[in-house]
Short mmCIF file of C-alpha atoms in Angstrom, two decimals:
data_model
loop_
_atom_site.label_atom_id
_atom_site.label_comp_id
_atom_site.label_asym_id
_atom_site.label_seq_id
_atom_site.Cartn_x
_atom_site.Cartn_y
_atom_site.Cartn_z
CA PRO A 1 15.24 18.56 -25.19
CA TYR A 2 14.54 22.34 -25.19
CA ARG A 3 13.34 24.60 -27.72
CA LEU A 4 14.50 28.69 -28.19
CA ILE A 5 11.40 30.92 -27.44
CA PHE A 6 13.27 34.39 -27.66
CA ARG A 7 16.61 36.07 -27.08
CA GLN A 8 16.50 40.10 -26.10
CA CYS A 9 19.10 42.04 -23.61
CA GLY A 10 21.32 39.04 -23.30
CA LEU A 11 18.10 37.01 -21.79
CA VAL A 12 17.45 33.55 -23.12
CA LEU A 13 14.28 32.22 -22.18
CA MET A 14 13.92 28.05 -22.97
CA ILE A 15 10.88 25.86 -21.91
CA PRO A 16 11.13 22.23 -22.55
CA ASN A 17 9.72 20.49 -25.55
CA GLU A 18 7.78 17.80 -23.32
CA GLN A 19 5.78 19.36 -20.34
CA PRO A 20 7.08 17.30 -17.60
CA TRP A 21 3.92 17.30 -15.35
CA GLN A 22 2.56 15.34 -18.32
CA ASN A 23 4.58 11.92 -17.36
CA MET A 24 5.17 12.56 -13.65
CA ILE A 25 5.64 9.17 -11.62
CA LYS A 26 3.81 9.12 -8.47
CA ALA A 27 4.30 6.83 -5.20
CA ILE A 28 1.46 5.19 -3.94
CA ALA A 29 2.28 3.89 -0.34
CA PHE A 30 -0.29 1.17 1.12
CA TYR A 31 -0.95 2.37 4.41
CA LEU A 32 -2.41 0.36 7.68
CA PRO A 33 -5.15 2.22 9.52
CA GLN A 34 -5.03 -0.08 12.69
CA PHE A 35 -3.12 1.87 15.04
CA HIS A 36 -6.21 2.76 17.28
CA VAL A 37 -8.26 0.82 19.57
CA ILE A 38 -11.42 -0.85 18.40
CA PRO A 39 -13.57 -3.57 20.78
CA GLU A 40 -13.38 -6.07 17.84
CA ASN A 41 -9.63 -6.43 18.71
CA ASP A 42 -10.03 -7.46 22.44
CA ILE A 43 -9.67 -10.73 21.64
CA TYR A 44 -5.92 -9.96 21.88
CA GLY A 45 -6.18 -7.82 25.31
CA LYS A 46 -8.12 -4.65 26.33
CA ASN A 47 -7.11 -1.82 24.15
CA PHE A 48 -4.86 -3.74 22.00
CA THR A 49 -2.96 -2.02 19.02
CA GLU A 50 -0.79 -3.29 16.37
CA TRP A 51 1.72 -1.59 18.87
CA CYS A 52 1.44 -3.78 21.31
CA ASN A 53 3.17 -6.54 18.99
CA VAL A 54 5.59 -4.21 17.69
CA ARG A 55 6.39 -3.37 21.45
CA ARG A 56 7.16 -6.49 22.60
CA ALA A 57 9.07 -8.31 19.69
CA VAL A 58 12.11 -9.46 20.25
CA PRO A 59 15.16 -10.94 18.47
CA LEU A 60 14.73 -14.79 17.83
CA TYR A 61 18.08 -15.05 17.01
CA ASP A 62 21.85 -13.34 17.07
CA GLY A 63 21.69 -10.67 14.43
CA HIS A 64 17.49 -10.45 14.03
CA ALA A 65 16.86 -6.93 14.04
CA GLN A 66 13.42 -6.53 16.30
CA PRO A 67 12.13 -5.00 17.89
CA HIS A 68 11.56 -1.88 15.49
CA ILE A 69 11.48 1.16 17.45
CA PRO A 70 9.60 4.27 15.75
CA HIS A 71 11.63 7.70 15.67
CA GLY A 72 10.35 10.27 17.86
CA ILE A 73 9.19 12.61 15.20
CA LEU A 74 5.84 10.19 15.62
CA GLY A 75 6.42 7.76 18.09
CA TYR A 76 3.91 5.09 18.60
CA TYR A 77 1.24 7.08 17.50
CA ASP A 78 -2.93 6.95 17.84
CA LEU A 79 -4.19 7.21 13.99
CA THR A 80 -7.55 9.05 15.91
CA ASP A 81 -5.26 11.87 16.82
CA GLU A 82 -5.82 14.45 13.85
CA LYS A 83 -2.48 16.19 14.30
CA ILE A 84 -0.38 12.80 13.84
CA LEU A 85 -2.41 12.02 11.07
CA THR A 86 -1.61 15.82 9.51
CA LYS A 87 2.08 15.72 10.57
CA GLN A 88 2.35 11.86 9.09
CA HIS A 89 1.11 13.03 5.70
CA HIS A 90 3.10 16.12 5.29
CA ILE A 91 6.01 14.25 6.31
CA ALA A 92 5.21 11.69 3.22
CA TRP A 93 4.43 14.99 1.05
CA ASP A 94 7.79 16.64 1.95
CA ASN A 95 9.34 13.00 0.64
CA ASN A 96 7.44 12.65 -2.41
CA VAL A 97 5.32 10.20 -1.36
CA THR A 98 2.18 11.97 -2.75
CA ALA A 99 -0.12 9.50 -2.33
CA PHE A 100 -1.82 6.48 -0.31
CA CYS A 101 -3.60 3.67 -0.72
CA TYR A 102 -5.54 2.97 2.27
CA TYR A 103 -6.70 -0.22 3.34
CA TYR A 104 -10.51 -0.57 3.59
CA TYR A 105 -11.95 -3.05 5.92
CA ASN A 106 -15.75 -3.99 5.55
CA MET A 107 -16.45 -6.95 6.82
CA ALA A 108 -20.35 -8.63 5.94
CA GLY A 109 -21.56 -5.07 5.64
CA ARG A 110 -20.00 -3.53 8.30
CA THR A 111 -16.81 -1.05 8.13
CA LEU A 112 -13.92 -1.30 10.92
CA LEU A 113 -10.95 0.86 11.10
CA ASP A 114 -12.33 3.48 9.44
CA ALA A 115 -11.96 6.17 12.11
CA PRO A 116 -8.59 7.56 10.74
CA LEU A 117 -10.29 7.33 7.30
CA HIS A 118 -13.07 9.80 8.23
CA ILE A 119 -10.69 12.04 9.38
CA ILE A 120 -8.12 12.20 6.84
CA ASN A 121 -11.27 12.33 4.15
CA LYS A 122 -12.73 15.50 5.96
CA SER A 123 -8.85 16.79 6.64
CA ARG A 124 -8.27 20.65 4.85
CA LEU A 125 -4.80 20.29 5.97
CA ILE A 126 -3.80 17.06 3.98
CA ARG A 127 -3.27 17.40 0.63
CA ASN A 128 -1.71 13.54 -0.45
CA GLU A 129 -4.23 11.96 -2.91
CA PHE A 130 -5.55 8.59 -2.03
CA CYS A 131 -7.42 5.68 -2.97
CA LEU A 132 -8.74 2.93 -1.14
CA CYS A 133 -7.88 -1.04 -1.15
CA TRP A 134 -10.47 -3.36 -0.03
CA ALA A 135 -9.04 -6.01 2.48
CA HIS A 136 -11.57 -8.76 2.51
CA GLU A 137 -10.48 -11.52 4.42
CA CYS A 138 -11.56 -13.01 7.24
CA TRP A 139 -9.90 -12.16 10.85
CA TYR A 140 -8.35 -14.47 12.46
CA ASP A 141 -5.96 -15.08 15.64
CA ASN A 142 -2.49 -14.15 14.28
CA THR A 143 -0.80 -15.63 17.40
CA GLN A 144 -2.11 -19.40 15.96
CA PRO A 145 -0.06 -20.96 13.78
CA GLN A 146 -3.24 -22.22 11.62
CA ARG A 147 -6.28 -20.36 10.78
CA ILE A 148 -9.16 -22.81 11.26
CA LYS A 149 -12.21 -20.29 12.57
CA PRO A 150 -11.97 -16.83 12.04
CA PHE A 151 -13.20 -14.14 14.97
CA ILE A 152 -14.70 -12.20 12.58
CA ALA A 153 -16.08 -13.51 9.28
CA GLN A 154 -16.52 -12.29 5.78
CA GLU A 155 -19.62 -12.80 3.64
CA TYR A 156 -20.00 -12.52 0.12
CA SER A 157 -23.25 -11.47 -1.28
CA PRO A 158 -24.60 -9.24 -3.93
CA GLU A 159 -26.31 -6.57 -0.87
CA ASN A 160 -22.96 -6.35 0.66
CA ALA A 161 -21.05 -5.48 -2.45
CA ARG A 162 -23.88 -2.59 -2.69
CA LYS A 163 -23.13 -1.81 1.27
CA ILE A 164 -19.74 -1.29 -0.01
CA ILE A 165 -19.59 0.42 -3.03
CA ARG A 166 -22.59 3.01 -1.47
CA ASP A 167 -20.03 3.56 1.64
CA LEU A 168 -17.03 3.57 -0.60
CA ALA A 169 -19.22 7.26 -2.20
CA GLN A 170 -18.11 9.67 0.43
CA TYR A 171 -14.63 9.03 -0.34
CA PHE A 172 -15.04 8.99 -4.08
CA ASP A 173 -16.57 12.50 -3.73
CA ASN A 174 -13.17 13.85 -2.45
CA PRO A 175 -11.15 15.97 -4.95
CA ARG A 176 -8.08 14.22 -3.81
CA HIS A 177 -9.35 10.97 -4.43
CA ILE A 178 -6.93 9.23 -7.27
CA ARG A 179 -9.09 9.06 -10.57
CA ILE A 180 -7.71 7.35 -13.83
CA ASP A 181 -9.37 9.25 -16.66
CA GLY A 182 -11.97 10.55 -14.54
CA LYS A 183 -12.55 7.14 -12.88
CA PRO A 184 -12.31 6.46 -8.86
CA LEU A 185 -9.68 3.91 -8.52
CA LEU A 186 -10.61 1.01 -6.05
CA LEU A 187 -8.25 -1.77 -5.35
CA VAL A 188 -9.17 -5.12 -4.13
CA PHE A 189 -6.60 -7.44 -2.55
CA ALA A 190 -6.22 -10.81 -3.70
CA PRO A 191 -9.85 -10.56 -5.46
CA GLU A 192 -9.31 -14.22 -6.50
CA ARG A 193 -10.36 -14.98 -3.21
CA ASN A 194 -13.81 -13.48 -3.26
CA PRO A 195 -15.44 -16.30 -4.86
CA LEU A 196 -17.81 -13.52 -6.23
CA MET A 197 -15.62 -10.98 -7.50
CA SER A 198 -17.39 -10.77 -10.90
CA VAL A 199 -20.41 -10.35 -9.23
CA TYR A 200 -19.08 -7.52 -7.34
CA SER A 201 -17.09 -6.12 -9.72
CA GLN A 202 -20.63 -5.78 -11.78
CA ILE A 203 -22.71 -4.27 -9.27
CA TRP A 204 -19.72 -2.23 -8.20
CA ARG A 205 -19.56 -0.48 -11.75
CA GLU A 206 -23.67 -0.38 -12.13
CA GLU A 207 -24.30 1.68 -8.52
CA ALA A 208 -21.25 3.99 -9.36
CA TRP A 209 -23.00 4.88 -12.27
CA ALA A 210 -26.16 5.55 -10.52
CA MET A 211 -24.46 7.32 -7.65
CA GLY A 212 -23.20 9.24 -10.43
CA HIS A 213 -19.57 8.89 -10.77
CA THR A 214 -19.73 7.17 -14.13
CA GLU A 215 -17.48 4.59 -14.24
CA LEU A 216 -14.62 2.99 -12.10
CA CYS A 217 -11.26 1.81 -12.40
CA LEU A 218 -10.75 -1.48 -10.51
CA ALA A 219 -7.11 -2.93 -9.78
CA GLY A 220 -6.92 -6.24 -8.59
CA VAL A 221 -3.90 -6.84 -5.80
CA GLU A 222 -1.82 -9.61 -6.86
CA CYS A 223 -0.86 -11.90 -3.57
CA HIS A 224 1.19 -14.76 -5.11
CA VAL A 225 -0.87 -15.11 -8.21
CA GLY A 226 -0.94 -13.39 -11.31
CA GLN A 227 -4.07 -13.33 -14.03
CA HIS A 228 -5.10 -11.18 -16.15
CA PRO A 229 -7.76 -8.21 -14.78
CA ALA A 230 -10.64 -8.78 -17.49
CA ASN A 231 -11.37 -12.29 -15.56
CA LEU A 232 -12.34 -10.58 -12.55
CA GLY A 233 -13.89 -7.72 -14.55
CA PHE A 234 -11.11 -5.66 -13.45
CA ASP A 235 -8.91 -3.45 -15.32
CA VAL A 236 -5.54 -3.47 -14.27
CA MET A 237 -3.77 -5.28 -11.45
CA VAL A 238 -1.01 -4.29 -9.07
CA GLU A 239 2.08 -6.27 -7.91
CA PHE A 240 2.39 -6.80 -4.67
CA ALA A 241 5.97 -7.02 -2.85
CA PRO A 242 7.43 -9.16 -1.31
CA ASN A 243 6.97 -12.07 -3.94
CA LEU A 244 8.09 -15.34 -2.45
CA ASN A 245 9.79 -17.64 -4.10
CA PRO A 246 10.83 -20.84 -2.30
CA MET A 247 14.59 -20.94 -4.10
CA ASN A 248 15.48 -17.60 -2.28
CA MET A 249 14.55 -18.89 1.14
CA LEU A 250 17.82 -19.28 3.28
CA SER A 251 16.31 -21.34 6.41
CA ILE A 252 16.21 -24.99 5.63
CA GLU A 253 12.87 -27.08 5.78
CA GLY A 254 10.92 -27.07 9.00
CA GLU A 255 12.98 -24.29 10.33
CA GLU A 256 11.02 -21.31 12.12
CA PRO A 257 10.77 -18.34 11.57
CA ARG A 258 11.36 -18.93 7.59
CA ARG A 259 14.61 -16.86 6.02
CA PHE A 260 14.24 -15.22 2.67
CA ASP A 261 16.71 -13.28 1.19
CA TYR A 262 15.79 -9.66 0.10
CA VAL A 263 18.37 -9.30 -2.38
CA ALA A 264 17.64 -12.03 -4.29
CA THR A 265 13.86 -11.59 -4.06
CA VAL A 266 14.34 -8.01 -5.30
CA GLN A 267 16.18 -9.52 -8.60
CA ASP A 268 13.47 -12.07 -9.10
CA MET A 269 10.82 -9.35 -8.90
CA LEU A 270 12.99 -6.90 -11.41
CA LEU A 271 13.57 -9.64 -14.24
CA LYS A 272 9.91 -10.74 -14.19
CA GLU A 273 8.48 -10.97 -17.97
CA THR A 274 5.86 -7.62 -18.28
CA PRO A 275 2.60 -9.70 -18.56
CA ASP A 276 -0.16 -9.03 -21.61
CA TYR A 277 -2.11 -7.00 -19.39
CA THR A 278 -1.52 -3.80 -17.50
CA ARG A 279 0.19 -4.29 -14.27
CA LEU A 280 1.16 -1.38 -12.25
CA ARG A 281 4.71 -2.54 -10.03
CA CYS A 282 5.56 -2.31 -6.15
CA ALA A 283 8.82 -2.11 -4.17
CA PHE A 284 9.16 -3.05 -0.57
CA PRO A 285 12.13 -2.10 1.76
CA GLY A 286 11.57 -4.95 4.06
CA TRP A 287 9.74 -7.83 5.52
CA ASP A 288 9.67 -9.31 9.34
CA ASN A 289 6.02 -10.24 10.56
CA THR A 290 7.55 -12.27 13.51
CA PRO A 291 6.14 -9.40 15.92
CA ARG A 292 2.81 -10.62 14.46
CA ARG A 293 3.20 -14.21 13.78
CA GLY A 294 5.95 -15.01 16.56
CA ARG A 295 8.11 -18.29 15.16
CA HIS A 296 5.43 -19.05 12.92
CA GLY A 297 6.44 -15.74 10.59
CA LEU A 298 8.72 -15.03 7.97
CA PHE A 299 11.41 -12.16 7.61
CA PHE A 300 14.08 -11.06 5.05
CA GLU A 301 17.71 -10.66 5.38
CA ARG A 302 20.35 -8.43 3.37
CA THR A 303 17.73 -5.55 3.64
CA SER A 304 19.46 -2.37 2.25
CA VAL A 305 18.43 1.15 1.39
CA ASP A 306 20.79 0.51 -1.71
CA VAL A 307 18.58 -1.97 -3.08
CA PHE A 308 15.47 -0.18 -2.23
CA THR A 309 16.42 2.28 -4.16
CA ALA A 310 17.67 0.35 -7.27
CA ALA A 311 14.61 -1.61 -7.06
CA LEU A 312 12.16 1.86 -6.89
CA ARG A 313 14.29 3.08 -9.89
CA SER A 314 14.10 -0.02 -11.92
CA MET A 315 10.32 -0.12 -11.15
CA ALA A 316 10.00 3.86 -11.92
CA GLN A 317 11.87 2.78 -15.34
CA HIS A 318 9.64 0.13 -16.26
CA THR A 319 6.51 2.40 -15.37
CA ARG A 320 7.74 5.09 -17.66
CA ALA A 321 8.49 2.52 -20.53
CA HIS A 322 5.25 0.11 -20.40
CA LEU A 323 2.43 2.01 -18.84
CA PRO A 324 0.29 4.61 -20.73
CA GLU A 325 0.60 8.42 -19.22
CA ASN A 326 -2.26 7.86 -16.97
CA LEU A 327 -1.04 5.15 -14.87
CA GLN A 328 2.53 6.58 -13.98
CA TYR A 329 2.05 5.42 -10.31
CA VAL A 330 4.67 2.94 -8.29
CA PHE A 331 3.19 1.06 -5.25
CA ILE A 332 5.24 0.62 -1.91
CA ASN A 333 4.37 -1.90 0.40
CA ALA A 334 4.50 0.04 2.84
CA TRP A 335 4.03 3.24 4.77
CA ASN A 336 3.61 2.05 8.07
CA GLU A 337 3.36 -1.85 8.31
CA TRP A 338 5.06 -2.07 11.63
CA GLY A 339 4.06 -5.35 12.65
CA GLU A 340 5.03 -6.81 9.59
CA GLY A 341 8.58 -5.10 9.68
CA CYS A 342 8.00 -3.18 6.42
CA HIS A 343 7.61 0.75 6.49
CA LEU A 344 8.63 3.86 5.18
CA GLU A 345 8.00 5.63 8.19
CA PRO A 346 11.18 6.56 10.11
CA ASP A 347 12.27 4.37 12.80
CA GLN A 348 15.54 4.63 15.16
CA LYS A 349 17.77 1.93 13.35
CA ASP A 350 17.38 3.61 9.85
CA GLY A 351 16.03 7.08 10.29
CA PHE A 352 14.75 8.83 7.35
CA ALA A 353 16.72 6.69 4.94
CA TYR A 354 14.23 4.97 3.33
CA LEU A 355 11.96 8.04 2.85
CA HIS A 356 14.93 10.00 1.15
CA ALA A 357 15.65 7.20 -1.16
CA VAL A 358 12.42 7.70 -2.15
CA ARG A 359 12.13 11.49 -2.32
CA ASN A 360 15.16 11.13 -4.51
CA VAL A 361 14.29 8.47 -6.90
CA MET A 362 11.06 10.40 -7.46
CA ASN A 363 13.15 13.69 -8.44
CA GLU A 364 15.14 11.85 -10.54
CA PHE A 365 12.11 11.27 -12.72
CA ASN A 366 10.34 14.41 -12.47
CA THR A 367 12.66 17.42 -12.36
#
């Protein structure tokens, strides 16, 4: 794979026939900017953050690994602390998590949970690339078994579509924002749940062009539903992990919380057929949302650093083989979904094991 350049005085200089940086695969971790106080979350109690759920989580049966306790290097942090944000991103960078996908909340034209995003966007100490994912669904009381009436409702309209894209312009202008062929990358979670999604995508493209960003690369996040991105006016889709298959459920009908097999779920995801559209892959280290949902939640048994490593490696191989050079990205769910037991951030049980798995797999493909 190398060619000889010159030989002189016993020194041989050789360079690769391929420039390795042209095919680098990058890991993008989904990131929850929730861990700070906002008035809207006081529905759960004064000064509530997701840490409240994480701290009071308890095992629901013998062998249930709760609570998840963060490693002392970051602890129970506040995401409005710039020092914490900087340390967090440096830890990620050192372990080859060189990019994040931050959840972006814009509800009926007003933004929520965006204080950390403003700090990250302005920081000169953070070098990780990023994109954003519009999490557009209504907010419900997660302590209730059924979602009947939201306490923060979403409204879909052409005017709100314009408000969103105009607010996002401040992030698109950042040189660290991920661009695909020069186009800012914007994700939408479960886009099929927006009844005006095709209208939104058209308005966003028109507004982005008018603001000088030429075009957008729009990506839909597949939450249990896969479809061709063109149906939504999008360019690509992103797999969301975990996929839930009733065949992989370990609990019996009616038993709570629901329990799934991690190993079997990973195997199913790796055996999925490649669709006739562009879809980026997504791995996950585990899932347990009982801190947030109690007995109405679900979680995965038999989680394993080794299985996660194998899954991430296989998805990187798929990315190398099936995706174009400008889309060499693998998503990971998630960096810090502590309330859903889904985090790369180190904890007291596994330490840095999952982060080191990402570091090692990315090194395999990018050396």
